[in-house]
Amino acid sequence: MDWLRLQKALAIEAERGFNDLEGNQHRFSEFLALTLREPPTELPIVEQERLRAIAREFSRYSDLTFAQRQHLVADTRRVLYQTKRSAEDRAQAEESEGALAKVSEGIAQDSDNTAATAATPTRTAPKTKVPKAIPLVEKSSRLTLDQSVTYLPGVGAKNAERLAKLGLHTVRDLLYYYPRDHIDYARQVNIRDLEPGETVTLIGTVKNCTVFNSPRNPKLAIFEMTVRDHTGQIKLSRFYAGARFRSRGWQEQQKRLYPPGAVVAASGLVKQGKAGKTLDDPQIEVIDHIGGSIESMKVGRVVPVYPLTEGVQADVVRKAVLGALPAVSQLQEALPNGLREKYGLVGIQEAIAHIHFPPEGESLAAARRRLVFDEFFYLQLGLLKRRQTQRQEQTSAVLAPTGKLIDEFYNILPFQLTNAQQRVVNDILNDLQQTAPMNRLVQGDVGSGKTVVAVVAILAAIQAGFQAALMAPTEVLAEQHYRKLVGWFNPLHLSVELLTGSTKAAKRRQIHDDLATGALPLLVGTHALIEDPVQFSRLGLVVIDEQHRFGVQQRARLQQKGDHPHVLTMTATPIPRTLALTLHGDLDVSQIDELPPGRKAIQTNVLTAKERSHAYDLMRREIAQGRQVYIVLPLVEESEKLDLKSAIEEYQRLRDVIFPEFQIGLLHGRMTSAEKDEAISQFREGQTQILVSTTVVEVGVDVPNATVMLIEHAERFGLSQLHQLRGRVGRGAAQSFCLLMSSTKSETARQRLKVLEQSQDGFFISEMDMRFRGPGEVLGTRQSGLPDFALASLVEDQDVLNLAREAAETAMTKDPTLDRWPLMKSELTYRYRKLMGGTILT
């Protein structure tokens, strides 16, 4: 199975807005359905069935909503990644030990005390020499960075074809193909001192060795060896799947390799088995004697673990990288010496050599820190250069900060702006007066009043004779914005229209005509706004709500409808600082960090199935006081694979069994727009007391009278999404409640949910969500402009990111052209485009 091609197809589909792209032979969904319908037979049955289930989902892709497509694509990417990783691990378990070819002349610096660095004197076997370290390499006149991998020692044409599957064509490609992990086998331990969970190397003599066919699995051969040292003995096992391993000749050969009395070094992860401690999938090498040198690429050293694909074995990559290492001497240092000294960074040659084959843990940490810094630094430098370029552009819309429309709007508002809202309005109005187009992100927690702030900007554009566009990711949210704006614009005698995929053809043509003539000042809509027929007469302001749900190209297409219009983006999903720097390092950011007065904190509780009756009692009490209730579920229909409540099934049960005395509505993504509007209208107007819904209710449904939200299977949602859902209640003056129903036994899952009990702060919650699940999951989709780092982690490397941002700002202050650092400028051009896939430069 071509994992890379599948992942690329999923990435492109997400980048282009989940529109089921048309390929040369098939549509995207057809390609996925056909490919996953017949998974590789070597995969376990469970994994095969999981891929077939995904194939069935893609066969009905055209019927899914935008959000459901997002979730399916994201889930598929995660499943494929996990399946590929499992396949790699199994492939490594089947590899035979390959002896390491002698390190070439270019490798220098032995490090004979590596094993002693991590072990205490009582647990170390100090006499045995560990493998020669590969810290730095001398110049090689034979190798060049652009040379084909075919000519490296031990590679050849066949292995070059295999490496090409990983995108590795040249020596430079290999040097920058970083390991995804390292296993530290450098520490030597006596057998009696083995501790489960540690990765170690032990030295001992072979007591006995046998190889036999498994009596239970006809395709499996089992290798067993007993090794002893002066402190005890241990039984080691390896398993080989395949016909050739069942041959008597191969099995006898293995036994001859390890005769009784032979001295061996064995490395692996210590596990506690039924027969005592052992090493999981041990790597074994025969050495001359106790204290002899270990020459293996795996045994007794820090071993690099590379990302692999089908048909490419780990040792092929390791040997190729080893052969390429002498060429690191040709790498030029792009960072100025002063910068490296200030931030304590090792040189690029040392970093590249040690990220692959570090002599010990400290060298690996220093190498990784330098390379992570580089990834962050060039991204931040690129974002700052982009902001500089934007500020040099001239906008056609230079807008006055005051005017009749804005004054009248303030007069009709039934409330005063909060201090935070007024501060952000001032930021925006100041931007609108500049000749450079505004590019500002407004972050605000659920219910903080971002829409009102956006309306002030829209009115500033309209009163100056320009048009404005407001784009939202879903029809529900676009409809909600439209309703609010109609209520505010009618008293101002301004027209506003709504354009979505459900807009009738005649109405659509009228909107197009009014836009083109300039008769329509404001258009609200979904992705329909970026279609080609939509042409503005004089677009001066673009407002994008929940902007992280749109791809970079989608946002750019809307901006291209005008002549360098001002851009205001908004999000109700608070983003941690590290994520904001990575995604929006080129934007000016304003934060509405204050809720309107009178709002009470939402009382949040995590409940088990045993406490369900308490939840129902609370609902009855609230409804008796004239309040309303949301019940949210993760699925539309019952799933055969998962024991989850579905919205339809639960709606019927609640209506017929639990709450027959109340009117209950149903809302989910597969309903037509008219059906959704009807369900929301009935709930908004109080005709239904309970609304059973999927996550389509997450944004856009604003019913101040709703005071209770019950979320079933809460462990299936991310914290940021739960916080968004919770924001549907607590929008009035009455005390509101959020009940998180979960039957999970996972302690980690329960700890996640407890965060919501303890905090109402969206920024803190999103930070915790990122730590638990990763940045891509916090954003809801990987295709949101998030760079694909090779090494850097936004969770683990926050301190390095902050230093890299500081360094980039300093460099831009000293020389915005970067001409004084030509190597750094050249590296920026290469890295920035590669890291962002070119899309951020659109």
PDB file of N, CA and C in Angstrom, residues 35-117:
ATOM      1  N   THR A  35      -8.873   2.072  -2.798  1.00  0.00           N
ATOM      2  CA  THR A  35      -7.573   1.684  -2.246  1.00  0.00           C
ATOM      3  C   THR A  35      -7.716   0.969  -0.905  1.00  0.00           C
ATOM      4  N   LEU A  36      -8.557   1.524  -0.027  1.00  0.00           N
ATOM      5  CA  LEU A  36      -8.663   0.970   1.327  1.00  0.00           C
ATOM      6  C   LEU A  36      -9.566  -0.253   1.381  1.00  0.00           C
ATOM      7  N   ARG A  37     -10.336  -0.486   0.321  1.00  0.00           N
ATOM      8  CA  ARG A  37     -11.234  -1.650   0.293  1.00  0.00           C
ATOM      9  C   ARG A  37     -10.452  -2.955   0.289  1.00  0.00           C
ATOM     10  N   GLU A  38      -9.223  -2.924  -0.266  1.00  0.00           N
ATOM     11  CA  GLU A  38      -8.389  -4.118  -0.334  1.00  0.00           C
ATOM     12  C   GLU A  38      -7.049  -3.837   0.344  1.00  0.00           C
ATOM     13  N   PRO A  39      -7.036  -3.846   1.683  1.00  0.00           N
ATOM     14  CA  PRO A  39      -5.788  -3.553   2.413  1.00  0.00           C
ATOM     15  C   PRO A  39      -4.780  -4.690   2.242  1.00  0.00           C
ATOM     16  N   PRO A  40      -3.498  -4.416   2.523  1.00  0.00           N
ATOM     17  CA  PRO A  40      -2.468  -5.458   2.414  1.00  0.00           C
ATOM     18  C   PRO A  40      -2.800  -6.662   3.288  1.00  0.00           C
ATOM     19  N   THR A  41      -2.637  -7.851   2.716  1.00  0.00           N
ATOM     20  CA  THR A  41      -2.994  -9.074   3.448  1.00  0.00           C
ATOM     21  C   THR A  41      -2.058  -9.345   4.612  1.00  0.00           C
ATOM     22  N   GLU A  42      -0.847  -8.729   4.590  1.00  0.00           N
ATOM     23  CA  GLU A  42       0.069  -8.973   5.705  1.00  0.00           C
ATOM     24  C   GLU A  42      -0.314  -8.206   6.977  1.00  0.00           C
ATOM     25  N   LEU A  43      -1.269  -7.282   6.853  1.00  0.00           N
ATOM     26  CA  LEU A  43      -1.734  -6.565   8.047  1.00  0.00           C
ATOM     27  C   LEU A  43      -2.590  -7.486   8.907  1.00  0.00           C
ATOM     28  N   PRO A  44      -2.599  -7.282  10.221  1.00  0.00           N
ATOM     29  CA  PRO A  44      -3.508  -8.060  11.080  1.00  0.00           C
ATOM     30  C   PRO A  44      -4.960  -7.866  10.653  1.00  0.00           C
ATOM     31  N   ILE A  45      -5.776  -8.870  10.918  1.00  0.00           N
ATOM     32  CA  ILE A  45      -7.187  -8.843  10.504  1.00  0.00           C
ATOM     33  C   ILE A  45      -7.899  -7.609  11.053  1.00  0.00           C
ATOM     34  N   VAL A  46      -7.592  -7.247  12.316  1.00  0.00           N
ATOM     35  CA  VAL A  46      -8.250  -6.090  12.934  1.00  0.00           C
ATOM     36  C   VAL A  46      -7.963  -4.816  12.146  1.00  0.00           C
ATOM     37  N   GLU A  47      -6.703  -4.643  11.737  1.00  0.00           N
ATOM     38  CA  GLU A  47      -6.334  -3.441  10.988  1.00  0.00           C
ATOM     39  C   GLU A  47      -6.933  -3.463   9.585  1.00  0.00           C
ATOM     40  N   GLN A  48      -7.001  -4.649   8.973  1.00  0.00           N
ATOM     41  CA  GLN A  48      -7.646  -4.750   7.661  1.00  0.00           C
ATOM     42  C   GLN A  48      -9.111  -4.335   7.737  1.00  0.00           C
ATOM     43  N   GLU A  49      -9.804  -4.817   8.760  1.00  0.00           N
ATOM     44  CA  GLU A  49     -11.215  -4.478   8.907  1.00  0.00           C
ATOM     45  C   GLU A  49     -11.418  -2.994   9.170  1.00  0.00           C
ATOM     46  N   ARG A  50     -10.508  -2.408   9.921  1.00  0.00           N
ATOM     47  CA  ARG A  50     -10.614  -0.979  10.202  1.00  0.00           C
ATOM     48  C   ARG A  50     -10.473  -0.165   8.911  1.00  0.00           C
ATOM     49  N   LEU A  51      -9.537  -0.562   8.047  1.00  0.00           N
ATOM     50  CA  LEU A  51      -9.372   0.138   6.769  1.00  0.00           C
ATOM     51  C   LEU A  51     -10.573  -0.068   5.856  1.00  0.00           C
ATOM     52  N   ARG A  52     -11.161  -1.272   5.882  1.00  0.00           N
ATOM     53  CA  ARG A  52     -12.351  -1.512   5.056  1.00  0.00           C
ATOM     54  C   ARG A  52     -13.529  -0.668   5.542  1.00  0.00           C
ATOM     55  N   ALA A  53     -13.629  -0.503   6.866  1.00  0.00           N
ATOM     56  CA  ALA A  53     -14.712   0.336   7.405  1.00  0.00           C
ATOM     57  C   ALA A  53     -14.549   1.784   6.941  1.00  0.00           C
ATOM     58  N   ILE A  54     -13.304   2.257   6.918  1.00  0.00           N
ATOM     59  CA  ILE A  54     -13.049   3.618   6.419  1.00  0.00           C
ATOM     60  C   ILE A  54     -13.407   3.710   4.941  1.00  0.00           C
ATOM     61  N   ALA A  55     -13.090   2.654   4.173  1.00  0.00           N
ATOM     62  CA  ALA A  55     -13.435   2.642   2.744  1.00  0.00           C
ATOM     63  C   ALA A  55     -14.941   2.808   2.557  1.00  0.00           C
ATOM     64  N   ARG A  56     -15.708   2.147   3.417  1.00  0.00           N
ATOM     65  CA  ARG A  56     -17.170   2.271   3.301  1.00  0.00           C
ATOM     66  C   ARG A  56     -17.627   3.697   3.596  1.00  0.00           C
ATOM     67  N   GLU A  57     -16.951   4.372   4.529  1.00  0.00           N
ATOM     68  CA  GLU A  57     -17.295   5.752   4.815  1.00  0.00           C
ATOM     69  C   GLU A  57     -17.020   6.649   3.601  1.00  0.00           C
ATOM     70  N   PHE A  58     -15.901   6.396   2.922  1.00  0.00           N
ATOM     71  CA  PHE A  58     -15.578   7.218   1.751  1.00  0.00           C
ATOM     72  C   PHE A  58     -16.515   6.938   0.579  1.00  0.00           C
ATOM     73  N   SER A  59     -17.122   5.751   0.555  1.00  0.00           N
ATOM     74  CA  SER A  59     -18.048   5.460  -0.532  1.00  0.00           C
ATOM     75  C   SER A  59     -19.304   6.326  -0.451  1.00  0.00           C
ATOM     76  N   ARG A  60     -19.598   6.898   0.726  1.00  0.00           N
ATOM     77  CA  ARG A  60     -20.752   7.801   0.858  1.00  0.00           C
ATOM     78  C   ARG A  60     -20.286   9.222   1.192  1.00  0.00           C
ATOM     79  N   TYR A  61     -19.086   9.551   0.766  1.00  0.00           N
ATOM     80  CA  TYR A  61     -18.472  10.853   1.047  1.00  0.00           C
ATOM     81  C   TYR A  61     -19.326  12.017   0.550  1.00  0.00           C
ATOM     82  N   SER A  62     -19.965  11.825  -0.602  1.00  0.00           N
ATOM     83  CA  SER A  62     -20.762  12.907  -1.181  1.00  0.00           C
ATOM     84  C   SER A  62     -21.955  13.281  -0.311  1.00  0.00           C
ATOM     85  N   ASP A  63     -22.392  12.360   0.559  1.00  0.00           N
ATOM     86  CA  ASP A  63     -23.547  12.623   1.422  1.00  0.00           C
ATOM     87  C   ASP A  63     -23.161  13.269   2.743  1.00  0.00           C
ATOM     88  N   LEU A  64     -21.858  13.364   3.026  1.00  0.00           N
ATOM     89  CA  LEU A  64     -21.409  13.876   4.318  1.00  0.00           C
ATOM     90  C   LEU A  64     -21.398  15.403   4.320  1.00  0.00           C
ATOM     91  N   THR A  65     -21.585  15.964   5.507  1.00  0.00           N
ATOM     92  CA  THR A  65     -21.468  17.410   5.656  1.00  0.00           C
ATOM     93  C   THR A  65     -19.996  17.803   5.648  1.00  0.00           C
ATOM     94  N   PHE A  66     -19.760  19.106   5.581  1.00  0.00           N
ATOM     95  CA  PHE A  66     -18.383  19.613   5.595  1.00  0.00           C
ATOM     96  C   PHE A  66     -17.652  19.150   6.854  1.00  0.00           C
ATOM     97  N   ALA A  67     -18.311  19.281   8.021  1.00  0.00           N
ATOM     98  CA  ALA A  67     -17.668  18.885   9.288  1.00  0.00           C
ATOM     99  C   ALA A  67     -17.395  17.385   9.318  1.00  0.00           C
ATOM    100  N   GLN A  68     -18.354  16.586   8.813  1.00  0.00           N
ATOM    101  CA  GLN A  68     -18.152  15.140   8.803  1.00  0.00           C
ATOM    102  C   GLN A  68     -17.010  14.750   7.876  1.00  0.00           C
ATOM    103  N   ARG A  69     -16.887  15.463   6.764  1.00  0.00           N
ATOM    104  CA  ARG A  69     -15.763  15.192   5.861  1.00  0.00           C
ATOM    105  C   ARG A  69     -14.441  15.535   6.545  1.00  0.00           C
ATOM    106  N   GLN A  70     -14.443  16.662   7.241  1.00  0.00           N
ATOM    107  CA  GLN A  70     -13.237  17.054   7.985  1.00  0.00           C
ATOM    108  C   GLN A  70     -12.808  15.957   8.948  1.00  0.00           C
ATOM    109  N   HIS A  71     -13.785  15.495   9.749  1.00  0.00           N
ATOM    110  CA  HIS A  71     -13.473  14.482  10.762  1.00  0.00           C
ATOM    111  C   HIS A  71     -13.017  13.177  10.110  1.00  0.00           C
ATOM    112  N   LEU A  72     -13.675  12.780   9.013  1.00  0.00           N
ATOM    113  CA  LEU A  72     -13.298  11.533   8.343  1.00  0.00           C
ATOM    114  C   LEU A  72     -11.879  11.614   7.801  1.00  0.00           C
ATOM    115  N   VAL A  73     -11.546  12.715   7.167  1.00  0.00           N
ATOM    116  CA  VAL A  73     -10.196  12.864   6.618  1.00  0.00           C
ATOM    117  C   VAL A  73      -9.160  12.883   7.740  1.00  0.00           C
ATOM    118  N   ALA A  74      -9.446  13.628   8.813  1.00  0.00           N
ATOM    119  CA  ALA A  74      -8.503  13.688   9.939  1.00  0.00           C
ATOM    120  C   ALA A  74      -8.332  12.314  10.584  1.00  0.00           C
ATOM    121  N   ASP A  75      -9.458  11.612  10.803  1.00  0.00           N
ATOM    122  CA  ASP A  75      -9.387  10.276  11.412  1.00  0.00           C
ATOM    123  C   ASP A  75      -8.618   9.312  10.515  1.00  0.00           C
ATOM    124  N   THR A  76      -8.844   9.410   9.207  1.00  0.00           N
ATOM    125  CA  THR A  76      -8.160   8.506   8.277  1.00  0.00           C
ATOM    126  C   THR A  76      -6.663   8.745   8.291  1.00  0.00           C
ATOM    127  N   ARG A  77      -6.255  10.013   8.341  1.00  0.00           N
ATOM    128  CA  ARG A  77      -4.821  10.305   8.383  1.00  0.00           C
ATOM    129  C   ARG A  77      -4.186   9.713   9.632  1.00  0.00           C
ATOM    130  N   ARG A  78      -4.906   9.818  10.758  1.00  0.00           N
ATOM    131  CA  ARG A  78      -4.370   9.272  12.000  1.00  0.00           C
ATOM    132  C   ARG A  78      -4.289   7.741  11.942  1.00  0.00           C
ATOM    133  N   VAL A  79      -5.344   7.095  11.422  1.00  0.00           N
ATOM    134  CA  VAL A  79      -5.363   5.631  11.334  1.00  0.00           C
ATOM    135  C   VAL A  79      -4.260   5.134  10.404  1.00  0.00           C
ATOM    136  N   LEU A  80      -4.096   5.787   9.257  1.00  0.00           N
ATOM    137  CA  LEU A  80      -3.054   5.368   8.319  1.00  0.00           C
ATOM    138  C   LEU A  80      -1.667   5.517   8.940  1.00  0.00           C
ATOM    139  N   TYR A  81      -1.478   6.611   9.671  1.00  0.00           N
ATOM    140  CA  TYR A  81      -0.188   6.812  10.325  1.00  0.00           C
ATOM    141  C   TYR A  81       0.069   5.715  11.355  1.00  0.00           C
ATOM    142  N   GLN A  82      -0.945   5.389  12.168  1.00  0.00           N
ATOM    143  CA  GLN A  82      -0.784   4.350  13.180  1.00  0.00           C
ATOM    144  C   GLN A  82      -0.548   2.983  12.540  1.00  0.00           C
ATOM    145  N   THR A  83      -1.296   2.702  11.476  1.00  0.00           N
ATOM    146  CA  THR A  83      -1.151   1.411  10.797  1.00  0.00           C
ATOM    147  C   THR A  83       0.231   1.282  10.181  1.00  0.00           C
ATOM    148  N   LYS A  84       0.702   2.377   9.565  1.00  0.00           N
ATOM    149  CA  LYS A  84       2.033   2.365   8.964  1.00  0.00           C
ATOM    150  C   LYS A  84       3.103   2.158  10.032  1.00  0.00           C
ATOM    151  N   ARG A  85       2.951   2.862  11.159  1.00  0.00           N
ATOM    152  CA  ARG A  85       3.928   2.703  12.249  1.00  0.00           C
ATOM    153  C   ARG A  85       3.940   1.256  12.748  1.00  0.00           C
ATOM    154  N   SER A  86       2.760   0.652  12.903  1.00  0.00           N
ATOM    155  CA  SER A  86       2.689  -0.736  13.357  1.00  0.00           C
ATOM    156  C   SER A  86       3.363  -1.663  12.360  1.00  0.00           C
ATOM    157  N   ALA A  87       3.147  -1.398  11.062  1.00  0.00           N
ATOM    158  CA  ALA A  87       3.774  -2.222  10.034  1.00  0.00           C
ATOM    159  C   ALA A  87       5.294  -2.081  10.082  1.00  0.00           C
ATOM    160  N   GLU A  88       5.769  -0.856  10.322  1.00  0.00           N
ATOM    161  CA  GLU A  88       7.210  -0.642  10.426  1.00  0.00           C
ATOM    162  C   GLU A  88       7.796  -1.418  11.597  1.00  0.00           C
ATOM    163  N   ASP A  89       7.089  -1.349  12.738  1.00  0.00           N
ATOM    164  CA  ASP A  89       7.588  -2.053  13.914  1.00  0.00           C
ATOM    165  C   ASP A  89       7.651  -3.559  13.677  1.00  0.00           C
ATOM    166  N   ARG A  90       6.627  -4.086  12.980  1.00  0.00           N
ATOM    167  CA  ARG A  90       6.649  -5.517  12.680  1.00  0.00           C
ATOM    168  C   ARG A  90       7.776  -5.846  11.710  1.00  0.00           C
ATOM    169  N   ALA A  91       8.018  -4.945  10.755  1.00  0.00           N
ATOM    170  CA  ALA A  91       9.089  -5.184   9.788  1.00  0.00           C
ATOM    171  C   ALA A  91      10.449  -5.211  10.475  1.00  0.00           C
ATOM    172  N   GLN A  92      10.604  -4.293  11.438  1.00  0.00           N
ATOM    173  CA  GLN A  92      11.874  -4.271  12.162  1.00  0.00           C
ATOM    174  C   GLN A  92      12.058  -5.535  12.982  1.00  0.00           C
ATOM    175  N   ALA A  93      10.957  -6.081  13.508  1.00  0.00           N
ATOM    176  CA  ALA A  93      11.044  -7.291  14.317  1.00  0.00           C
ATOM    177  C   ALA A  93      11.478  -8.483  13.479  1.00  0.00           C
ATOM    178  N   GLU A  94      11.242  -8.425  12.151  1.00  0.00           N
ATOM    179  CA  GLU A  94      11.575  -9.539  11.281  1.00  0.00           C
ATOM    180  C   GLU A  94      12.966  -9.400  10.662  1.00  0.00           C
ATOM    181  N   GLU A  95      13.589  -8.249  10.848  1.00  0.00           N
ATOM    182  CA  GLU A  95      14.898  -8.051  10.221  1.00  0.00           C
ATOM    183  C   GLU A  95      15.947  -8.958  10.865  1.00  0.00           C
ATOM    184  N   SER A  96      16.802  -9.493  10.058  1.00  0.00           N
ATOM    185  CA  SER A  96      17.961 -10.236  10.581  1.00  0.00           C
ATOM    186  C   SER A  96      19.048  -9.237  10.935  1.00  0.00           C
ATOM    187  N   GLU A  97      19.924  -9.651  11.873  1.00  0.00           N
ATOM    188  CA  GLU A  97      20.972  -8.730  12.272  1.00  0.00           C
ATOM    189  C   GLU A  97      21.945  -8.510  11.115  1.00  0.00           C
ATOM    190  N   GLY A  98      22.166  -7.272  10.784  1.00  0.00           N
ATOM    191  CA  GLY A  98      23.141  -6.937   9.729  1.00  0.00           C
ATOM    192  C   GLY A  98      24.380  -6.356  10.373  1.00  0.00           C
ATOM    193  N   ALA A  99      25.492  -6.907  10.058  1.00  0.00           N
ATOM    194  CA  ALA A  99      26.738  -6.363  10.616  1.00  0.00           C
ATOM    195  C   ALA A  99      27.037  -5.024   9.965  1.00  0.00           C
ATOM    196  N   LEU A 100      27.517  -4.128  10.758  1.00  0.00           N
ATOM    197  CA  LEU A 100      27.831  -2.777  10.258  1.00  0.00           C
ATOM    198  C   LEU A 100      29.170  -2.787   9.503  1.00  0.00           C
ATOM    199  N   ALA A 101      29.130  -2.275   8.269  1.00  0.00           N
ATOM    200  CA  ALA A 101      30.380  -2.138   7.509  1.00  0.00           C
ATOM    201  C   ALA A 101      31.304  -1.181   8.250  1.00  0.00           C
ATOM    202  N   LYS A 102      32.563  -1.374   8.077  1.00  0.00           N
ATOM    203  CA  LYS A 102      33.531  -0.508   8.760  1.00  0.00           C
ATOM    204  C   LYS A 102      33.239   0.953   8.450  1.00  0.00           C
ATOM    205  N   VAL A 103      33.263   1.775   9.476  1.00  0.00           N
ATOM    206  CA  VAL A 103      33.016   3.206   9.273  1.00  0.00           C
ATOM    207  C   VAL A 103      34.121   3.774   8.385  1.00  0.00           C
ATOM    208  N   SER A 104      33.722   4.582   7.401  1.00  0.00           N
ATOM    209  CA  SER A 104      34.676   5.083   6.402  1.00  0.00           C
ATOM    210  C   SER A 104      35.707   6.016   7.028  1.00  0.00           C
ATOM    211  N   GLU A 105      36.743   6.342   6.220  1.00  0.00           N
ATOM    212  CA  GLU A 105      37.858   7.138   6.730  1.00  0.00           C
ATOM    213  C   GLU A 105      37.404   8.492   7.252  1.00  0.00           C
ATOM    214  N   GLY A 106      36.271   8.964   6.726  1.00  0.00           N
ATOM    215  CA  GLY A 106      35.815  10.291   7.129  1.00  0.00           C
ATOM    216  C   GLY A 106      35.322  10.349   8.552  1.00  0.00           C
ATOM    217  N   ILE A 107      35.070   9.225   9.224  1.00  0.00           N
ATOM    218  CA  ILE A 107      34.526   9.228  10.582  1.00  0.00           C
ATOM    219  C   ILE A 107      35.675   9.323  11.579  1.00  0.00           C
ATOM    220  N   ALA A 108      35.584  10.284  12.459  1.00  0.00           N
ATOM    221  CA  ALA A 108      36.662  10.485  13.433  1.00  0.00           C
ATOM    222  C   ALA A 108      36.101  10.470  14.840  1.00  0.00           C
ATOM    223  N   GLN A 109      36.988  10.600  15.800  1.00  0.00           N
ATOM    224  CA  GLN A 109      36.641  10.736  17.222  1.00  0.00           C
ATOM    225  C   GLN A 109      35.981   9.492  17.801  1.00  0.00           C
ATOM    226  N   ASP A 110      36.745   8.688  18.465  1.00  0.00           N
ATOM    227  CA  ASP A 110      36.169   7.554  19.180  1.00  0.00           C
ATOM    228  C   ASP A 110      35.655   8.033  20.525  1.00  0.00           C
ATOM    229  N   SER A 111      34.623   7.336  20.999  1.00  0.00           N
ATOM    230  CA  SER A 111      34.093   7.657  22.317  1.00  0.00           C
ATOM    231  C   SER A 111      33.886   6.358  23.063  1.00  0.00           C
ATOM    232  N   ASP A 112      34.951   5.908  23.777  1.00  0.00           N
ATOM    233  CA  ASP A 112      34.913   4.586  24.379  1.00  0.00           C
ATOM    234  C   ASP A 112      34.219   4.536  25.726  1.00  0.00           C
ATOM    235  N   ASN A 113      33.797   5.675  26.224  1.00  0.00           N
ATOM    236  CA  ASN A 113      33.176   5.660  27.557  1.00  0.00           C
ATOM    237  C   ASN A 113      31.689   5.963  27.485  1.00  0.00           C
ATOM    238  N   THR A 114      31.060   5.759  26.320  1.00  0.00           N
ATOM    239  CA  THR A 114      29.648   6.137  26.157  1.00  0.00           C
ATOM    240  C   THR A 114      28.768   5.415  27.167  1.00  0.00           C
ATOM    241  N   ALA A 115      28.987   4.103  27.302  1.00  0.00           N
ATOM    242  CA  ALA A 115      28.077   3.338  28.152  1.00  0.00           C
ATOM    243  C   ALA A 115      28.143   3.771  29.592  1.00  0.00           C
ATOM    244  N   ALA A 116      29.311   4.262  30.012  1.00  0.00           N
ATOM    245  CA  ALA A 116      29.460   4.602  31.418  1.00  0.00           C
ATOM    246  C   ALA A 116      28.752   5.880  31.795  1.00  0.00           C
ATOM    247  N   THR A 117      28.346   6.684  30.822  1.00  0.00           N
ATOM    248  CA  THR A 117      27.772   7.989  31.152  1.00  0.00           C
ATOM    249  C   THR A 117      26.413   7.869  31.791  1.00  0.00           C
TER     250      THR A 117
END
